[in-house]
Tab-separated table of C-alpha atoms and ligand atoms in Angstrom:
chain	number	residue	atom	x	y	z
L	1	MET	CA	175.189	88.082	165.636
L	2	ARG	CA	174.442	88.559	169.257
L	3	ARG	CA	176.674	91.075	170.665
L	4	LYS	CA	178.267	90.631	174.331
L	5	ILE	CA	178.301	94.028	175.863
L	6	ILE	CA	179.372	95.520	179.362
L	7	ILE	CA	177.431	98.650	180.319
L	8	ASP	CA	179.463	101.185	182.437
L	9	THR	CA	176.909	103.690	183.834
L	10	ASP	CA	175.874	106.448	186.307
L	11	PRO	CA	172.238	105.803	186.311
L	12	GLY	CA	170.405	108.449	185.979
L	13	GLN	CA	166.942	108.411	184.048
L	14	ASP	CA	168.314	108.153	180.950
L	15	ASP	CA	171.005	105.564	181.693
L	16	ALA	CA	168.113	103.479	183.315
L	17	VAL	CA	166.127	103.480	180.012
L	18	ALA	CA	169.333	102.399	178.237
L	19	ILE	CA	169.736	99.613	180.519
L	20	LEU	CA	166.011	98.658	180.011
L	21	LEU	CA	166.597	98.791	176.216
L	22	ALA	CA	169.515	96.458	176.355
L	23	LEU	CA	167.879	94.150	178.694
L	24	GLY	CA	164.847	94.061	176.735
L	25	SER	CA	166.878	92.852	173.783
L	26	PRO	CA	168.053	89.500	174.434
L	27	ALA	CA	168.083	88.113	171.039
L	28	GLU	CA	170.939	90.745	169.918
L	29	ILE	CA	172.503	91.734	173.160
L	30	GLU	CA	173.868	89.748	176.018
L	31	VAL	CA	174.574	92.191	178.806
L	32	LEU	CA	177.786	90.489	180.470
L	33	GLY	CA	177.586	92.775	183.446
L	34	ILE	CA	176.746	96.274	184.520
L	35	VAL	CA	179.182	98.395	186.136
L	36	ALA	CA	178.534	101.739	188.061
L	37	VAL	CA	180.641	104.782	188.047
L	38	ALA	CA	180.692	108.248	189.953
L	39	GLY	CA	178.982	110.717	187.977
L	40	ASN	CA	175.321	112.024	188.312
L	41	VAL	CA	175.425	111.375	191.792
L	42	GLY	CA	178.117	109.412	194.132
L	43	LEU	CA	179.104	105.921	193.201
L	44	LYS	CA	177.168	104.127	196.205
L	45	GLN	CA	173.946	105.630	194.992
L	46	ASN	CA	174.505	105.066	191.259
L	47	ALA	CA	175.351	101.393	191.874
L	48	ARG	CA	172.053	101.026	194.160
L	49	ASN	CA	170.113	102.757	191.065
L	50	ALA	CA	171.599	99.999	188.946
L	51	LEU	CA	170.277	97.331	191.073
L	52	LYS	CA	166.934	99.047	191.050
L	53	VAL	CA	166.671	99.475	187.353
L	54	VAL	CA	167.952	95.698	186.612
L	55	GLU	CA	165.082	94.602	189.441
L	56	LEU	CA	162.497	96.512	187.501
L	57	SER	CA	163.435	94.750	184.403
L	58	GLY	CA	162.972	91.649	185.901
L	59	ARG	CA	166.113	90.359	184.592
L	60	THR	CA	167.693	89.903	187.810
L	61	GLU	CA	170.325	87.222	186.922
L	62	THR	CA	172.460	90.491	185.490
L	63	PRO	CA	175.412	91.023	187.617
L	64	VAL	CA	175.971	94.582	188.965
L	65	TYR	CA	179.610	95.880	189.992
L	66	ALA	CA	180.644	99.167	191.666
L	67	GLY	CA	183.751	100.785	189.902
L	68	CYS	CA	185.460	103.842	190.951
L	69	GLU	CA	183.981	106.643	193.102
L	70	ARG	CA	185.940	109.321	191.989
L	71	PRO	CA	187.577	110.711	188.288
L	72	MET	CA	191.062	109.917	187.769
L	73	ARG	CA	192.647	113.153	188.515
L	74	ARG	CA	189.528	115.703	189.673
L	75	VAL	CA	187.234	116.264	192.330
L	76	LEU	CA	184.007	114.619	191.310
L	77	VAL	CA	181.321	117.046	190.059
L	78	THR	CA	177.703	115.346	190.242
L	79	ALA	CA	174.510	116.509	188.462
L	80	GLU	CA	171.685	116.188	191.456
L	81	TYR	CA	170.169	119.158	189.666
L	82	VAL	CA	169.137	117.388	186.663
L	83	HIS	CA	168.563	113.993	187.917
L	84	GLY	CA	167.152	114.738	191.632
L	85	LYS	CA	168.688	114.072	194.872
L	86	THR	CA	168.588	110.171	194.431
L	87	GLY	CA	169.974	110.343	190.646
L	88	LEU	CA	166.976	108.396	189.833
L	89	ASP	CA	164.092	110.584	190.816
L	90	GLY	CA	160.623	110.081	189.574
L	91	PRO	CA	159.323	106.602	190.206
L	92	ASP	CA	159.087	104.996	193.632
L	93	LEU	CA	161.210	102.029	193.077
L	94	PRO	CA	161.650	99.503	195.744
L	95	GLU	CA	164.824	98.825	197.914
L	96	PRO	CA	166.639	96.219	195.477
L	97	GLN	CA	166.798	92.699	196.829
L	98	ILE	CA	169.572	91.594	194.267
L	99	LYS	CA	173.084	92.440	195.858
L	100	LEU	CA	176.068	94.096	194.251
L	101	ARG	CA	178.904	91.676	193.202
L	102	ASP	CA	181.944	91.733	195.312
L	103	GLN	CA	184.554	92.143	192.656
L	104	HIS	CA	185.636	95.735	191.863
L	105	GLY	CA	184.154	96.975	188.633
L	106	VAL	CA	187.422	97.874	186.851
L	107	ASP	CA	188.680	94.455	187.705
L	108	PHE	CA	185.600	92.920	186.390
L	109	ILE	CA	186.079	94.721	183.143
L	110	ILE	CA	189.619	93.317	182.824
L	111	GLU	CA	189.071	90.059	183.566
L	112	THR	CA	185.879	89.759	181.349
L	113	LEU	CA	188.052	90.712	178.554
L	114	ARG	CA	190.966	88.673	179.183
L	115	ARG	CA	188.467	85.660	179.363
L	116	GLU	CA	186.293	86.367	176.204
L	117	PRO	CA	187.814	85.690	172.781
L	118	THR	CA	189.321	88.613	171.260
L	119	GLY	CA	187.076	91.250	169.742
L	120	THR	CA	183.751	89.921	170.935
L	121	VAL	CA	183.083	92.473	173.854
L	122	THR	CA	181.654	96.068	173.387
L	123	LEU	CA	182.003	98.421	176.165
L	124	CYS	CA	178.989	100.948	176.243
L	125	ALA	CA	179.728	103.991	178.125
L	126	LEU	CA	176.872	106.110	179.587
L	127	GLY	CA	178.759	107.984	182.026
L	128	PRO	CA	182.320	109.519	182.886
L	129	LEU	CA	184.895	107.199	181.392
L	130	THR	CA	186.877	106.648	184.699
L	131	ASN	CA	186.272	102.753	184.697
L	132	LEU	CA	187.340	102.400	181.230
L	133	GLY	CA	190.426	104.861	181.579
L	134	MET	CA	191.384	103.058	184.763
L	135	ALA	CA	190.980	99.494	183.348
L	136	PHE	CA	193.258	100.329	180.101
L	137	VAL	CA	195.900	102.226	182.399
L	138	LYS	CA	195.826	98.913	185.105
L	139	ALA	CA	195.867	96.350	182.077
L	140	PRO	CA	196.684	97.788	178.679
L	141	ASP	CA	196.659	94.154	177.369
L	142	ILE	CA	192.714	94.399	177.138
L	143	MET	CA	192.779	97.303	174.856
L	144	PRO	CA	193.208	95.304	171.596
L	145	ARG	CA	190.783	92.640	172.922
L	146	VAL	CA	187.950	95.137	172.751
L	147	GLN	CA	185.509	94.863	169.706
L	148	GLU	CA	184.143	98.457	169.927
L	149	ILE	CA	183.561	101.265	172.481
L	150	ILE	CA	180.058	103.145	172.054
L	151	LEU	CA	179.819	106.084	174.308
L	152	MET	CA	177.622	108.854	175.038
L	153	GLY	CA	179.455	112.119	175.401
L	154	GLY	CA	180.608	115.296	173.767
L	155	GLY	CA	179.206	117.520	171.253
L	156	LEU	CA	180.256	119.764	168.378
L	157	PHE	CA	177.374	121.776	166.841
L	158	GLU	CA	175.309	122.042	169.819
L	159	GLY	CA	178.052	123.054	171.956
L	160	GLY	CA	178.215	121.733	175.702
L	161	ASN	CA	175.540	121.220	178.276
L	162	THR	CA	177.862	121.617	181.430
L	163	THR	CA	180.002	124.541	180.461
L	164	PRO	CA	179.647	126.262	176.815
L	165	ALA	CA	182.448	123.785	175.792
L	166	ALA	CA	181.759	120.557	177.396
L	167	GLU	CA	179.206	117.924	177.707
L	168	PHE	CA	178.755	116.286	181.511
L	169	ASN	CA	180.337	112.933	181.079
L	170	ILE	CA	183.805	114.151	179.363
L	171	TYR	CA	183.753	117.309	181.665
L	172	VAL	CA	183.702	115.107	184.804
L	173	ASP	CA	186.869	113.017	183.634
L	174	PRO	CA	188.497	114.451	180.958
L	175	GLU	CA	191.793	112.662	181.483
L	176	ALA	CA	189.720	109.102	181.425
L	177	ALA	CA	188.412	110.619	178.285
L	178	ASP	CA	191.930	111.187	176.874
L	179	VAL	CA	193.076	107.773	177.731
L	180	VAL	CA	189.968	106.165	176.000
L	181	PHE	CA	190.251	108.333	172.811
L	182	HIS	CA	194.120	107.505	172.566
L	183	SER	CA	193.216	103.569	173.096
L	184	GLY	CA	193.299	102.953	169.498
L	185	ILE	CA	190.125	100.935	170.171
L	186	PRO	CA	187.276	101.532	167.562
L	187	ILE	CA	185.034	104.244	169.063
L	188	THR	CA	181.592	105.407	168.239
L	189	MET	CA	180.638	108.538	169.786
L	190	VAL	CA	176.953	109.587	170.458
L	191	PRO	CA	177.272	113.516	171.185
L	192	LEU	CA	174.697	115.963	172.100
L	193	ASP	CA	174.224	116.622	168.437
L	194	VAL	CA	172.548	113.534	168.211
L	195	THR	CA	170.637	113.093	171.747
L	196	HIS	CA	169.188	116.838	171.772
L	197	PHE	CA	166.914	115.738	169.018
L	198	MET	CA	165.542	112.652	170.821
L	199	LEU	CA	163.126	114.449	172.861
L	200	SER	CA	160.694	112.824	175.446
L	201	THR	CA	157.609	114.619	174.153
L	202	LYS	CA	154.179	114.378	176.487
L	203	ALA	CA	152.818	111.894	173.510
L	204	ARG	CA	155.935	109.799	173.999
L	205	VAL	CA	155.664	109.670	177.540
L	206	GLU	CA	152.056	108.574	177.325
L	207	ARG	CA	153.234	105.791	175.051
L	208	PHE	CA	155.720	104.493	177.632
L	209	ARG	CA	153.005	104.547	180.571
L	210	GLY	CA	150.560	102.772	178.364
L	211	LEU	CA	152.732	99.777	177.481
L	212	GLY	CA	150.881	97.680	179.925
L	213	ASN	CA	153.597	96.731	182.234
L	214	ARG	CA	155.468	98.244	185.297
L	215	THR	CA	158.603	98.932	183.369
L	216	GLY	CA	156.424	101.144	181.086
L	217	VAL	CA	154.857	103.289	184.047
L	218	ALA	CA	158.220	103.709	185.631
L	219	THR	CA	159.977	104.920	182.476
L	220	ALA	CA	157.202	107.470	181.984
L	221	GLU	CA	157.562	108.695	185.880
L	222	MET	CA	161.515	108.790	185.001
L	223	LEU	CA	160.962	110.709	181.913
L	224	GLU	CA	158.479	113.170	183.619
L	225	PHE	CA	161.004	114.209	186.271
L	226	PHE	CA	164.160	114.242	184.014
L	227	GLU	CA	162.508	116.404	181.366
L	228	ARG	CA	161.339	119.214	183.814
L	229	PHE	CA	164.957	120.480	184.340
L	230	ASP	CA	165.894	120.435	180.305
L	231	GLU	CA	162.444	122.025	179.046
L	232	GLN	CA	162.916	125.004	181.418
L	233	LYS	CA	166.687	125.257	180.177
L	234	TYR	CA	166.177	124.923	176.524
L	235	GLY	CA	162.544	125.505	176.182
L	236	TRP	CA	161.978	122.197	174.296
L	237	GLU	CA	158.839	120.398	174.319
L	238	GLY	CA	160.367	117.390	176.146
L	239	GLY	CA	164.186	116.437	177.569
L	240	PRO	CA	166.852	114.786	175.255
L	241	LEU	CA	167.113	111.103	176.039
L	242	HIS	CA	170.656	110.667	175.752
L	243	ASP	CA	171.973	107.604	176.992
L	244	PRO	CA	169.599	104.852	174.925
L	245	CYS	CA	171.102	106.229	172.192
L	246	VAL	CA	174.110	104.234	172.434
L	247	ILE	CA	172.085	101.102	172.879
L	248	ALA	CA	170.027	101.783	170.059
L	249	TYR	CA	173.081	102.287	167.702
L	250	LEU	CA	174.217	98.887	168.555
L	251	LEU	CA	170.365	97.302	168.036
L	252	LYS	CA	170.026	99.613	164.553
L	253	PRO	CA	172.690	101.666	163.365
L	254	GLU	CA	170.616	102.687	160.360
L	255	LEU	CA	168.858	104.883	162.614
L	256	PHE	CA	171.921	107.059	162.783
L	257	LYS	CA	174.349	109.037	160.557
L	258	GLY	CA	177.918	109.969	161.267
L	259	LYS	CA	181.448	110.246	159.978
L	260	HIS	CA	184.682	108.813	160.871
L	261	VAL	CA	187.039	111.634	162.356
L	262	ASN	CA	189.618	112.706	164.727
L	263	VAL	CA	188.367	113.698	168.463
L	264	ALA	CA	190.702	115.018	170.857
L	265	ILE	CA	189.926	116.125	174.323
L	266	GLU	CA	191.042	119.029	176.335
L	267	THR	CA	192.275	118.551	179.358
L	268	GLN	CA	194.586	121.676	179.926
L	269	SER	CA	192.356	124.662	179.850
L	270	GLU	CA	189.952	125.540	182.623
L	271	LEU	CA	187.772	127.515	180.360
L	272	THR	CA	187.136	124.593	177.853
L	273	ARG	CA	188.176	121.660	180.147
L	274	GLY	CA	186.586	118.320	178.764
L	275	MET	CA	185.884	120.054	175.337
L	276	THR	CA	185.561	117.287	172.499
L	277	VAL	CA	187.944	118.893	169.752
L	278	VAL	CA	186.157	117.606	166.808
L	279	ASP	CA	187.995	117.571	163.379
L	280	TYR	CA	184.361	117.186	161.411
L	281	TRP	CA	186.063	118.688	158.422
L	282	GLY	CA	189.481	117.118	158.454
L	283	VAL	CA	191.446	120.326	158.503
L	284	THR	CA	194.148	118.929	160.995
L	285	GLY	CA	195.415	115.933	159.316
L	286	ARG	CA	195.312	114.045	162.702
L	287	ALA	CA	194.604	110.496	162.569
L	288	LYS	CA	190.932	109.484	162.702
L	289	ASN	CA	189.993	107.707	166.205
L	290	ALA	CA	186.270	107.658	166.219
L	291	THR	CA	182.932	107.539	164.562
L	292	TYR	CA	180.957	110.774	165.369
L	293	LEU	CA	177.462	110.444	165.010
L	294	ARG	CA	175.719	113.591	163.967
L	295	SER	CA	172.007	112.793	163.633
L	296	GLY	CA	169.497	110.044	164.200
L	297	ASP	CA	165.772	109.389	163.390
L	298	ALA	CA	163.777	110.145	166.620
L	299	ASP	CA	160.577	108.537	165.537
L	300	GLY	CA	162.530	105.095	164.864
L	301	PHE	CA	164.360	105.374	167.905
L	302	TYR	CA	161.430	105.779	170.211
L	303	GLU	CA	159.549	102.977	168.120
L	304	LEU	CA	162.536	100.673	169.081
L	305	LEU	CA	162.150	101.759	172.963
L	306	PHE	CA	158.429	101.131	173.010
L	307	GLU	CA	158.859	97.842	171.118
L	308	ARG	CA	161.437	96.425	173.600
L	309	LEU	CA	160.651	97.754	176.910
L	310	LYS	CA	157.169	96.277	176.255
L	311	THR	CA	158.670	92.735	176.782
L	312	LEU	CA	159.972	93.425	180.008
L	313	ALA	CA	158.492	93.033	183.669
Q	401	BDR	C1	174.977	112.736	180.102
Q	401	BDR	O1	175.043	113.509	181.145
Q	401	BDR	C2	174.237	112.621	182.309
Q	401	BDR	O2	173.731	113.569	183.047
Q	401	BDR	C3	173.156	111.796	181.281
Q	401	BDR	O3	172.901	110.482	181.990
Q	401	BDR	C4	174.178	111.677	180.163
Q	401	BDR	O4	174.698	110.512	179.993
Q	401	BDR	C5	174.340	113.978	179.159
Q	401	BDR	O5	175.269	114.831	179.080
Q	402	CA	CA1	174.807	109.123	182.173
């Protein structure tokens, strides 16, 4: 069945590829809207990047909204050192012709969930969880209406990428993550334990460049920029392509393996702020609240990306 989704995002080269994967899969996915959040860079620039990516794809009917410009309780931490000054360095994408919708992104999420039949809208979160947390605080009635939340964030076996304990998306807004993990909504979590093995090797980047469309060329240019930082940091032969795993899971869950567990978010400690405390071995007796993906099939994942991105402009 065709899944209706809202993409909440801070694009970001890997967010961009996730958006392209969703827009390139119209038979399975209907993108009701894309909502920008502050994260990799500030809100304004992230929203602009979202417009650029939608325009690149050719699916310009897709509505784009701007959500929250700072985390619920913290000062915003950004990641220009990974994604570049614009948040989407690499390709030279033209100024977008399409415009942001006027409605606030959080209100769009609330209104959409109230309008659509219960259990038919999935929230795909690719950045800090501020917009989702705010929507659930403002309108708790929408929580039982959400079909599923699939989010990129956290880690256990791989540790953190922003601090030794925390992954960026959860680190930036741990209070929002805490709201989400207490929502009672079915959650599937794509952590660093999966994404660190989805490497954009030279050969894969060249496959994107050779797809025969502008989307493929721009994707290759994005990945070439993005992987520089992680190659140096980890010494790997390519950067980990985090966020597209969320959409890939929606399209082909059989590419991933995971387990239903309890996940709690550290909000008190400065040392381990934003740590996802995953009870992978069931030692606490705490109620299970998330499906924690632990591994994925990298070749299958990239084949899916090549196949779907090829269909775009
Ligand atoms: C996450 O942080 C961002 O920089 C990426 O876009 C991804 O969502 C990885 O930790
Ligand atoms: Ca992201």
